[in-house]
PDB file of N, CA and C in Angstrom:
ATOM      1  N   UNK A1431       0.951  -1.230   0.048  1.00 42.00           N
ATOM      2  CA  UNK A1431       0.055  -0.066   0.035  1.00 42.00           C
ATOM      3  C   UNK A1431       0.871   1.235  -0.100  1.00 42.00           C
ATOM      4  N   UNK A1432       0.550   2.317  -0.885  1.00 41.00           N
ATOM      5  CA  UNK A1432       1.374   3.744  -0.877  1.00 41.00           C
ATOM      6  C   UNK A1432       0.682   4.429   0.140  1.00 41.00           C
ATOM      7  N   UNK A1433       1.275   5.666   0.302  1.00 40.00           N
ATOM      8  CA  UNK A1433       0.674   6.438   1.107  1.00 40.00           C
ATOM      9  C   UNK A1433      -0.619   7.348   0.213  1.00 40.00           C
ATOM     10  N   UNK A1434      -0.746   7.154  -1.058  1.00 48.00           N
ATOM     11  CA  UNK A1434      -1.633   7.547  -1.855  1.00 48.00           C
ATOM     12  C   UNK A1434      -2.938   6.831  -1.602  1.00 48.00           C
ATOM     13  N   UNK A1435      -2.822   5.692  -1.315  1.00 62.00           N
ATOM     14  CA  UNK A1435      -3.922   4.828  -1.044  1.00 62.00           C
ATOM     15  C   UNK A1435      -4.721   5.013   0.433  1.00 62.00           C
ATOM     16  N   UNK A1436      -5.721   5.092   0.252  1.00 85.00           N
ATOM     17  CA  UNK A1436      -6.493   5.368   1.574  1.00 85.00           C
ATOM     18  C   UNK A1436      -6.423   4.398   2.605  1.00 85.00           C
ATOM     19  N   UNK A1437      -6.243   4.883   3.939  1.00 94.00           N
ATOM     20  CA  UNK A1437      -6.031   4.009   5.026  1.00 94.00           C
ATOM     21  C   UNK A1437      -7.374   3.772   5.581  1.00 94.00           C
ATOM     22  N   UNK A1438      -7.522   2.429   5.899  1.00 94.00           N
ATOM     23  CA  UNK A1438      -8.997   2.122   6.545  1.00 94.00           C
ATOM     24  C   UNK A1438      -8.877   1.349   7.766  1.00 94.00           C
ATOM     25  N   UNK A1439      -9.950   0.653   8.290  1.00 94.00           N
ATOM     26  CA  UNK A1439      -9.926  -0.013   9.459  1.00 94.00           C
ATOM     27  C   UNK A1439      -9.041  -1.532   9.188  1.00 94.00           C
ATOM     28  N   UNK A1440      -9.147  -1.994   7.935  1.00 96.00           N
ATOM     29  CA  UNK A1440      -8.449  -3.078   7.362  1.00 96.00           C
ATOM     30  C   UNK A1440      -7.092  -2.989   7.407  1.00 96.00           C
ATOM     31  N   UNK A1441      -6.604  -1.640   7.110  1.00 97.00           N
ATOM     32  CA  UNK A1441      -5.069  -1.680   6.921  1.00 97.00           C
ATOM     33  C   UNK A1441      -4.258  -2.166   8.023  1.00 97.00           C
ATOM     34  N   UNK A1442      -3.149  -2.779   7.795  1.00 98.00           N
ATOM     35  CA  UNK A1442      -2.134  -3.311   8.661  1.00 98.00           C
ATOM     36  C   UNK A1442      -0.954  -2.448   8.867  1.00 98.00           C
ATOM     37  N   UNK A1443      -0.704  -1.713   9.696  1.00 98.00           N
ATOM     38  CA  UNK A1443       0.321  -0.777   9.820  1.00 98.00           C
ATOM     39  C   UNK A1443       1.850  -1.519  10.437  1.00 98.00           C
ATOM     40  N   UNK A1444       3.029  -1.343   9.974  1.00 98.00           N
ATOM     41  CA  UNK A1444       4.066  -1.513  10.513  1.00 98.00           C
ATOM     42  C   UNK A1444       5.144  -0.289  10.677  1.00 98.00           C
ATOM     43  N   UNK A1445       5.962  -0.399  11.283  1.00 98.00           N
ATOM     44  CA  UNK A1445       7.176   1.092  11.319  1.00 98.00           C
ATOM     45  C   UNK A1445       7.871   0.626   9.907  1.00 98.00           C
ATOM     46  N   UNK A1446       8.461   1.553   9.279  1.00 97.00           N
ATOM     47  CA  UNK A1446       9.173   1.371   8.097  1.00 97.00           C
ATOM     48  C   UNK A1446      10.451   1.037   8.741  1.00 97.00           C
ATOM     49  N   UNK A1447      11.142   0.146   7.600  1.00 96.00           N
ATOM     50  CA  UNK A1447      12.440  -0.634   8.224  1.00 96.00           C
ATOM     51  C   UNK A1447      13.567   0.288   8.688  1.00 96.00           C
ATOM     52  N   UNK A1448      13.594   1.373   8.206  1.00 96.00           N
ATOM     53  CA  UNK A1448      14.715   2.526   8.803  1.00 96.00           C
ATOM     54  C   UNK A1448      14.419   3.227  10.053  1.00 96.00           C
ATOM     55  N   UNK A1449      13.249   3.080  10.611  1.00 98.00           N
ATOM     56  CA  UNK A1449      12.952   3.647  11.680  1.00 98.00           C
ATOM     57  C   UNK A1449      12.725   2.393  13.110  1.00 98.00           C
ATOM     58  N   UNK A1450      13.005   3.081  14.143  1.00 98.00           N
ATOM     59  CA  UNK A1450      12.960   2.183  15.440  1.00 98.00           C
ATOM     60  C   UNK A1450      12.283   3.096  16.515  1.00 98.00           C
ATOM     61  N   UNK A1451      11.511   2.477  16.993  1.00 98.00           N
ATOM     62  CA  UNK A1451      10.703   3.273  18.267  1.00 98.00           C
ATOM     63  C   UNK A1451      11.172   2.789  19.520  1.00 98.00           C
ATOM     64  N   UNK A1452      11.390   3.851  20.422  1.00 97.00           N
ATOM     65  CA  UNK A1452      11.953   3.445  21.598  1.00 97.00           C
ATOM     66  C   UNK A1452      11.526   4.539  22.795  1.00 97.00           C
ATOM     67  N   UNK A1453      11.408   4.127  23.874  1.00 97.00           N
ATOM     68  CA  UNK A1453      11.048   4.792  25.061  1.00 97.00           C
ATOM     69  C   UNK A1453      12.417   5.586  25.351  1.00 97.00           C
ATOM     70  N   UNK A1454      12.431   6.912  25.423  1.00 97.00           N
ATOM     71  CA  UNK A1454      13.523   7.620  26.047  1.00 97.00           C
ATOM     72  C   UNK A1454      13.398   8.423  27.224  1.00 97.00           C
ATOM     73  N   UNK A1455      14.070   7.674  28.340  1.00 97.00           N
ATOM     74  CA  UNK A1455      13.900   8.329  29.638  1.00 97.00           C
ATOM     75  C   UNK A1455      14.374   9.907  29.746  1.00 97.00           C
ATOM     76  N   UNK A1456      15.490  10.153  29.295  1.00 95.00           N
ATOM     77  CA  UNK A1456      15.892  11.455  29.257  1.00 95.00           C
ATOM     78  C   UNK A1456      14.881  12.301  28.572  1.00 95.00           C
ATOM     79  N   UNK A1457      14.108  12.104  27.526  1.00 94.00           N
ATOM     80  CA  UNK A1457      12.933  12.683  26.907  1.00 94.00           C
ATOM     81  C   UNK A1457      11.749  12.603  27.645  1.00 94.00           C
ATOM     82  N   UNK A1458      11.553  11.510  28.392  1.00 97.00           N
ATOM     83  CA  UNK A1458      10.184  11.289  29.020  1.00 97.00           C
ATOM     84  C   UNK A1458       9.107  11.015  27.907  1.00 97.00           C
ATOM     85  N   UNK A1459       9.700  10.296  26.767  1.00 97.00           N
ATOM     86  CA  UNK A1459       8.752  10.353  25.911  1.00 97.00           C
ATOM     87  C   UNK A1459       9.278   8.771  24.787  1.00 97.00           C
ATOM     88  N   UNK A1460       8.312   8.698  24.019  1.00 98.00           N
ATOM     89  CA  UNK A1460       8.835   7.757  23.059  1.00 98.00           C
ATOM     90  C   UNK A1460       9.389   8.562  22.071  1.00 98.00           C
ATOM     91  N   UNK A1461      10.366   7.963  21.147  1.00 98.00           N
ATOM     92  CA  UNK A1461      11.159   8.730  20.147  1.00 98.00           C
ATOM     93  C   UNK A1461      11.283   7.821  18.973  1.00 98.00           C
ATOM     94  N   UNK A1462      11.175   8.383  17.800  1.00 98.00           N
ATOM     95  CA  UNK A1462      11.162   7.394  16.601  1.00 98.00           C
ATOM     96  C   UNK A1462      12.592   7.805  15.903  1.00 98.00           C
ATOM     97  N   UNK A1463      13.563   6.962  16.047  1.00 97.00           N
ATOM     98  CA  UNK A1463      14.991   7.054  15.688  1.00 97.00           C
ATOM     99  C   UNK A1463      14.988   6.656  14.238  1.00 97.00           C
ATOM    100  N   UNK A1464      15.737   7.281  13.491  1.00 96.00           N
ATOM    101  CA  UNK A1464      16.280   6.982  12.040  1.00 96.00           C
ATOM    102  C   UNK A1464      17.641   7.439  11.682  1.00 96.00           C
ATOM    103  N   UNK A1465      18.231   7.105  10.838  1.00 94.00           N
ATOM    104  CA  UNK A1465      19.830   7.171  10.361  1.00 94.00           C
ATOM    105  C   UNK A1465      20.123   8.806  10.867  1.00 94.00           C
ATOM    106  N   UNK A1466      19.182   9.621  10.400  1.00 93.00           N
ATOM    107  CA  UNK A1466      19.651  11.158  10.233  1.00 93.00           C
ATOM    108  C   UNK A1466      19.152  11.821  11.349  1.00 93.00           C
ATOM    109  N   UNK A1467      18.318  11.206  12.366  1.00 96.00           N
ATOM    110  CA  UNK A1467      18.183  11.793  13.667  1.00 96.00           C
ATOM    111  C   UNK A1467      17.007  11.127  14.383  1.00 96.00           C
ATOM    112  N   UNK A1468      16.122  11.964  14.988  1.00 96.00           N
ATOM    113  CA  UNK A1468      15.176  11.329  16.014  1.00 96.00           C
ATOM    114  C   UNK A1468      13.930  12.538  16.077  1.00 96.00           C
ATOM    115  N   UNK A1469      12.993  11.869  16.286  1.00 97.00           N
ATOM    116  CA  UNK A1469      11.434  12.524  16.321  1.00 97.00           C
ATOM    117  C   UNK A1469      11.001  12.128  17.624  1.00 97.00           C
ATOM    118  N   UNK A1470      10.764  13.438  18.511  1.00 98.00           N
ATOM    119  CA  UNK A1470      10.252  13.276  19.734  1.00 98.00           C
ATOM    120  C   UNK A1470       8.704  13.030  19.523  1.00 98.00           C
ATOM    121  N   UNK A1471       8.037  12.076  20.102  1.00 98.00           N
ATOM    122  CA  UNK A1471       6.666  11.971  19.776  1.00 98.00           C
ATOM    123  C   UNK A1471       5.741  12.213  21.003  1.00 98.00           C
ATOM    124  N   UNK A1472       4.530  12.709  20.908  1.00 98.00           N
ATOM    125  CA  UNK A1472       3.766  13.025  21.899  1.00 98.00           C
ATOM    126  C   UNK A1472       3.272  11.728  22.365  1.00 98.00           C
ATOM    127  N   UNK A1473       2.704  11.584  23.659  1.00 97.00           N
ATOM    128  CA  UNK A1473       1.964  10.485  24.262  1.00 97.00           C
ATOM    129  C   UNK A1473       1.015   9.633  23.132  1.00 97.00           C
ATOM    130  N   UNK A1474       0.455  10.181  22.474  1.00 97.00           N
ATOM    131  CA  UNK A1474      -0.950   9.654  21.863  1.00 97.00           C
ATOM    132  C   UNK A1474      -0.062   8.973  20.454  1.00 97.00           C
ATOM    133  N   UNK A1475       0.965   9.681  19.831  1.00 98.00           N
ATOM    134  CA  UNK A1475       1.739   9.228  18.906  1.00 98.00           C
ATOM    135  C   UNK A1475       2.286   7.959  19.283  1.00 98.00           C
ATOM    136  N   UNK A1476       2.950   7.953  20.489  1.00 98.00           N
ATOM    137  CA  UNK A1476       3.789   6.866  20.889  1.00 98.00           C
ATOM    138  C   UNK A1476       2.941   5.487  21.040  1.00 98.00           C
ATOM    139  N   UNK A1477       1.668   5.796  21.570  1.00 98.00           N
ATOM    140  CA  UNK A1477       0.722   4.841  21.874  1.00 98.00           C
ATOM    141  C   UNK A1477       0.338   4.169  20.657  1.00 98.00           C
ATOM    142  N   UNK A1478       0.182   4.792  19.731  1.00 98.00           N
ATOM    143  CA  UNK A1478      -0.225   4.304  18.368  1.00 98.00           C
ATOM    144  C   UNK A1478       0.731   3.545  17.689  1.00 98.00           C
ATOM    145  N   UNK A1479       1.830   4.293  17.692  1.00 98.00           N
ATOM    146  CA  UNK A1479       3.111   3.502  16.772  1.00 98.00           C
ATOM    147  C   UNK A1479       3.532   2.448  17.602  1.00 98.00           C
ATOM    148  N   UNK A1480       3.574   2.357  19.031  1.00 98.00           N
ATOM    149  CA  UNK A1480       3.926   0.816  19.511  1.00 98.00           C
ATOM    150  C   UNK A1480       3.048  -0.146  19.067  1.00 98.00           C
ATOM    151  N   UNK A1481       1.952   0.306  18.854  1.00 98.00           N
ATOM    152  CA  UNK A1481       1.079  -1.077  17.982  1.00 98.00           C
ATOM    153  C   UNK A1481       1.091  -1.174  16.888  1.00 98.00           C
ATOM    154  N   UNK A1482       1.737  -0.552  15.950  1.00 98.00           N
ATOM    155  CA  UNK A1482       1.759  -0.835  14.769  1.00 98.00           C
ATOM    156  C   UNK A1482       2.925  -1.989  14.387  1.00 98.00           C
ATOM    157  N   UNK A1483       2.690  -3.138  14.505  1.00 97.00           N
ATOM    158  CA  UNK A1483       3.664  -4.218  14.388  1.00 97.00           C
ATOM    159  C   UNK A1483       3.559  -5.035  13.314  1.00 97.00           C
ATOM    160  N   UNK A1484       2.614  -4.453  12.309  1.00 98.00           N
ATOM    161  CA  UNK A1484       2.617  -5.385  11.112  1.00 98.00           C
ATOM    162  C   UNK A1484       1.808  -6.513  11.112  1.00 98.00           C
ATOM    163  N   UNK A1485       1.082  -6.799  12.379  1.00 98.00           N
ATOM    164  CA  UNK A1485       0.198  -7.766  12.422  1.00 98.00           C
ATOM    165  C   UNK A1485      -1.404  -7.454  12.899  1.00 98.00           C
ATOM    166  N   UNK A1486      -1.381  -6.279  13.583  1.00 98.00           N
ATOM    167  CA  UNK A1486      -2.745  -5.805  13.998  1.00 98.00           C
ATOM    168  C   UNK A1486      -3.037  -4.767  12.739  1.00 98.00           C
ATOM    169  N   UNK A1487      -4.509  -4.960  12.646  1.00 98.00           N
ATOM    170  CA  UNK A1487      -5.318  -4.104  11.909  1.00 98.00           C
ATOM    171  C   UNK A1487      -5.605  -2.657  12.330  1.00 98.00           C
ATOM    172  N   UNK A1488      -5.850  -1.762  11.649  1.00 98.00           N
ATOM    173  CA  UNK A1488      -5.939  -0.507  12.421  1.00 98.00           C
ATOM    174  C   UNK A1488      -6.963  -0.534  13.327  1.00 98.00           C
ATOM    175  N   UNK A1489      -8.313  -1.422  12.983  1.00 98.00           N
ATOM    176  CA  UNK A1489      -9.509  -1.524  13.726  1.00 98.00           C
ATOM    177  C   UNK A1489      -8.968  -2.207  15.142  1.00 98.00           C
ATOM    178  N   UNK A1490      -8.087  -3.067  15.164  1.00 98.00           N
ATOM    179  CA  UNK A1490      -7.605  -3.535  16.366  1.00 98.00           C
ATOM    180  C   UNK A1490      -6.921  -2.661  17.465  1.00 98.00           C
ATOM    181  N   UNK A1491      -6.096  -1.971  16.673  1.00 98.00           N
ATOM    182  CA  UNK A1491      -5.268  -0.944  17.309  1.00 98.00           C
ATOM    183  C   UNK A1491      -6.283   0.080  17.961  1.00 98.00           C
ATOM    184  N   UNK A1492      -7.322   0.663  16.922  1.00 98.00           N
ATOM    185  CA  UNK A1492      -8.201   1.298  17.833  1.00 98.00           C
ATOM    186  C   UNK A1492      -8.989   0.607  19.011  1.00 98.00           C
ATOM    187  N   UNK A1493      -9.560  -0.326  18.838  1.00 98.00           N
ATOM    188  CA  UNK A1493     -10.170  -1.166  20.079  1.00 98.00           C
ATOM    189  C   UNK A1493      -8.734  -1.335  20.997  1.00 98.00           C
ATOM    190  N   UNK A1494      -7.812  -1.490  20.732  1.00 98.00           N
ATOM    191  CA  UNK A1494      -7.087  -1.840  22.138  1.00 98.00           C
ATOM    192  C   UNK A1494      -6.864  -0.472  22.793  1.00 98.00           C
ATOM    193  N   UNK A1495      -6.616   0.579  21.931  1.00 98.00           N
ATOM    194  CA  UNK A1495      -6.482   2.118  22.856  1.00 98.00           C
ATOM    195  C   UNK A1495      -7.553   2.452  23.420  1.00 98.00           C
ATOM    196  N   UNK A1496      -8.912   2.125  22.748  1.00 98.00           N
ATOM    197  CA  UNK A1496      -9.994   2.546  23.612  1.00 98.00           C
ATOM    198  C   UNK A1496     -10.127   1.721  24.754  1.00 98.00           C
ATOM    199  N   UNK A1497      -9.962   0.508  24.473  1.00 98.00           N
ATOM    200  CA  UNK A1497      -9.828  -0.252  26.100  1.00 98.00           C
ATOM    201  C   UNK A1497      -8.964   0.078  26.905  1.00 98.00           C
ATOM    202  N   UNK A1498      -7.802   0.132  26.562  1.00 98.00           N
ATOM    203  CA  UNK A1498      -6.616   0.464  27.510  1.00 98.00           C
ATOM    204  C   UNK A1498      -6.845   2.070  28.159  1.00 98.00           C
ATOM    205  N   UNK A1499      -7.219   2.907  27.438  1.00 97.00           N
ATOM    206  CA  UNK A1499      -7.517   4.297  27.926  1.00 97.00           C
ATOM    207  C   UNK A1499      -8.934   4.328  28.549  1.00 97.00           C
ATOM    208  N   UNK A1500     -10.039   3.641  28.454  1.00 98.00           N
ATOM    209  CA  UNK A1500     -11.060   3.449  28.976  1.00 98.00           C
ATOM    210  C   UNK A1500     -12.159   4.677  28.137  1.00 98.00           C
ATOM    211  N   UNK A1501     -11.848   4.584  26.927  1.00 98.00           N
ATOM    212  CA  UNK A1501     -12.800   5.760  26.100  1.00 98.00           C
ATOM    213  C   UNK A1501     -13.249   5.349  25.069  1.00 98.00           C
ATOM    214  N   UNK A1502     -14.033   6.016  23.989  1.00 98.00           N
ATOM    215  CA  UNK A1502     -14.260   5.416  22.723  1.00 98.00           C
ATOM    216  C   UNK A1502     -14.175   6.642  21.802  1.00 98.00           C
ATOM    217  N   UNK A1503     -14.385   6.222  20.584  1.00 97.00           N
ATOM    218  CA  UNK A1503     -14.311   7.412  19.242  1.00 97.00           C
ATOM    219  C   UNK A1503     -13.194   7.947  19.320  1.00 97.00           C
ATOM    220  N   UNK A1504     -11.988   7.038  19.025  1.00 98.00           N
ATOM    221  CA  UNK A1504     -10.883   7.511  18.640  1.00 98.00           C
ATOM    222  C   UNK A1504     -10.334   7.288  17.287  1.00 98.00           C
ATOM    223  N   UNK A1505     -11.393   6.633  16.701  1.00 97.00           N
ATOM    224  CA  UNK A1505     -11.116   5.966  14.946  1.00 97.00           C
ATOM    225  C   UNK A1505     -10.519   7.142  14.325  1.00 97.00           C
ATOM    226  N   UNK A1506     -11.096   8.289  14.386  1.00 96.00           N
ATOM    227  CA  UNK A1506     -10.990   9.353  13.392  1.00 96.00           C
ATOM    228  C   UNK A1506      -9.580  10.051  13.743  1.00 96.00           C
ATOM    229  N   UNK A1507      -9.343  10.344  15.184  1.00 97.00           N
ATOM    230  CA  UNK A1507      -7.765  10.793  15.522  1.00 97.00           C
ATOM    231  C   UNK A1507      -6.787   9.570  14.948  1.00 97.00           C
ATOM    232  N   UNK A1508      -6.854   8.301  15.111  1.00 98.00           N
ATOM    233  CA  UNK A1508      -6.002   7.386  15.048  1.00 98.00           C
ATOM    234  C   UNK A1508      -5.715   7.311  13.443  1.00 98.00           C
ATOM    235  N   UNK A1509      -7.015   7.619  12.755  1.00 97.00           N
ATOM    236  CA  UNK A1509      -6.615   7.479  11.231  1.00 97.00           C
ATOM    237  C   UNK A1509      -5.869   8.649  10.909  1.00 97.00           C
ATOM    238  N   UNK A1510      -6.213   9.664  11.208  1.00 97.00           N
ATOM    239  CA  UNK A1510      -5.688  11.058  10.929  1.00 97.00           C
ATOM    240  C   UNK A1510      -4.301  10.925  11.333  1.00 97.00           C
ATOM    241  N   UNK A1511      -3.745  10.478  12.659  1.00 98.00           N
ATOM    242  CA  UNK A1511      -2.441  10.395  12.681  1.00 98.00           C
ATOM    243  C   UNK A1511      -1.864   9.535  11.814  1.00 98.00           C
ATOM    244  N   UNK A1512      -2.378   8.092  11.450  1.00 98.00           N
ATOM    245  CA  UNK A1512      -1.677   7.129  10.507  1.00 98.00           C
ATOM    246  C   UNK A1512      -1.397   7.840   9.289  1.00 98.00           C
ATOM    247  N   UNK A1513      -2.350   8.432   8.861  1.00 97.00           N
ATOM    248  CA  UNK A1513      -2.139   9.339   7.447  1.00 97.00           C
ATOM    249  C   UNK A1513      -0.907  10.082   7.712  1.00 97.00           C
ATOM    250  N   UNK A1514      -0.604  11.059   8.499  1.00 97.00           N
ATOM    251  CA  UNK A1514       0.458  11.667   8.654  1.00 97.00           C
ATOM    252  C   UNK A1514       1.690  10.862   8.880  1.00 97.00           C
ATOM    253  N   UNK A1515       1.784   9.766   9.487  1.00 98.00           N
ATOM    254  CA  UNK A1515       2.753   8.933   9.563  1.00 98.00           C
ATOM    255  C   UNK A1515       3.205   8.356   8.437  1.00 98.00           C
ATOM    256  N   UNK A1516       2.043   7.925   7.604  1.00 97.00           N
ATOM    257  CA  UNK A1516       2.494   7.457   6.453  1.00 97.00           C
ATOM    258  C   UNK A1516       2.976   8.472   5.354  1.00 97.00           C
ATOM    259  N   UNK A1517       2.503   9.614   5.412  1.00 97.00           N
ATOM    260  CA  UNK A1517       3.398  10.924   4.567  1.00 97.00           C
ATOM    261  C   UNK A1517       4.731  11.130   4.914  1.00 97.00           C
ATOM    262  N   UNK A1518       4.880  10.696   6.154  1.00 96.00           N
ATOM    263  CA  UNK A1518       6.088  10.979   6.776  1.00 96.00           C
ATOM    264  C   UNK A1518       6.994   9.845   6.559  1.00 96.00           C
ATOM    265  N   UNK A1519       6.622   8.774   6.068  1.00 96.00           N
ATOM    266  CA  UNK A1519       7.362   7.541   5.799  1.00 96.00           C
ATOM    267  C   UNK A1519       7.570   6.717   6.871  1.00 96.00           C
ATOM    268  N   UNK A1520       7.126   7.083   7.942  1.00 98.00           N
ATOM    269  CA  UNK A1520       7.155   6.472   9.419  1.00 98.00           C
ATOM    270  C   UNK A1520       6.712   5.031   9.492  1.00 98.00           C
ATOM    271  N   UNK A1521       5.442   4.906   8.652  1.00 98.00           N
ATOM    272  CA  UNK A1521       4.995   3.752   8.710  1.00 98.00           C
ATOM    273  C   UNK A1521       4.582   2.855   7.245  1.00 98.00           C
ATOM    274  N   UNK A1522       4.313   1.848   7.365  1.00 97.00           N
ATOM    275  CA  UNK A1522       3.885   1.129   5.606  1.00 97.00           C
ATOM    276  C   UNK A1522       2.954   0.256   6.360  1.00 97.00           C
ATOM    277  N   UNK A1523       2.203  -0.030   4.927  1.00 96.00           N
ATOM    278  CA  UNK A1523       1.147  -0.893   5.258  1.00 96.00           C
ATOM    279  C   UNK A1523       1.035  -2.111   4.396  1.00 96.00           C
ATOM    280  N   UNK A1524       0.706  -3.402   5.139  1.00 82.00           N
ATOM    281  CA  UNK A1524       0.622  -4.457   4.458  1.00 82.00           C
ATOM    282  C   UNK A1524      -0.268  -4.836   3.458  1.00 82.00           C
TER     283      UNK A1524
END
């Protein structure tokens, strides 16, 4: 799937091969590392990206986030973030 293709509930995201997600205690945040640098992520972005394992569909990621944070209605926010992440080449889709 390319970034030009619509992301939907059945899409299966994974981190792009040249990125690595990790918790950085000094930053008190998840960071996305790549050969040229680092992106400090906000809490929501870190929670979404750590679930992008290439196995879970977007619908499962949304359901897990809603269960973990005891809320509902996260679908549009998660999809919007994944669109941005795809445009930044942080994630790919199976």
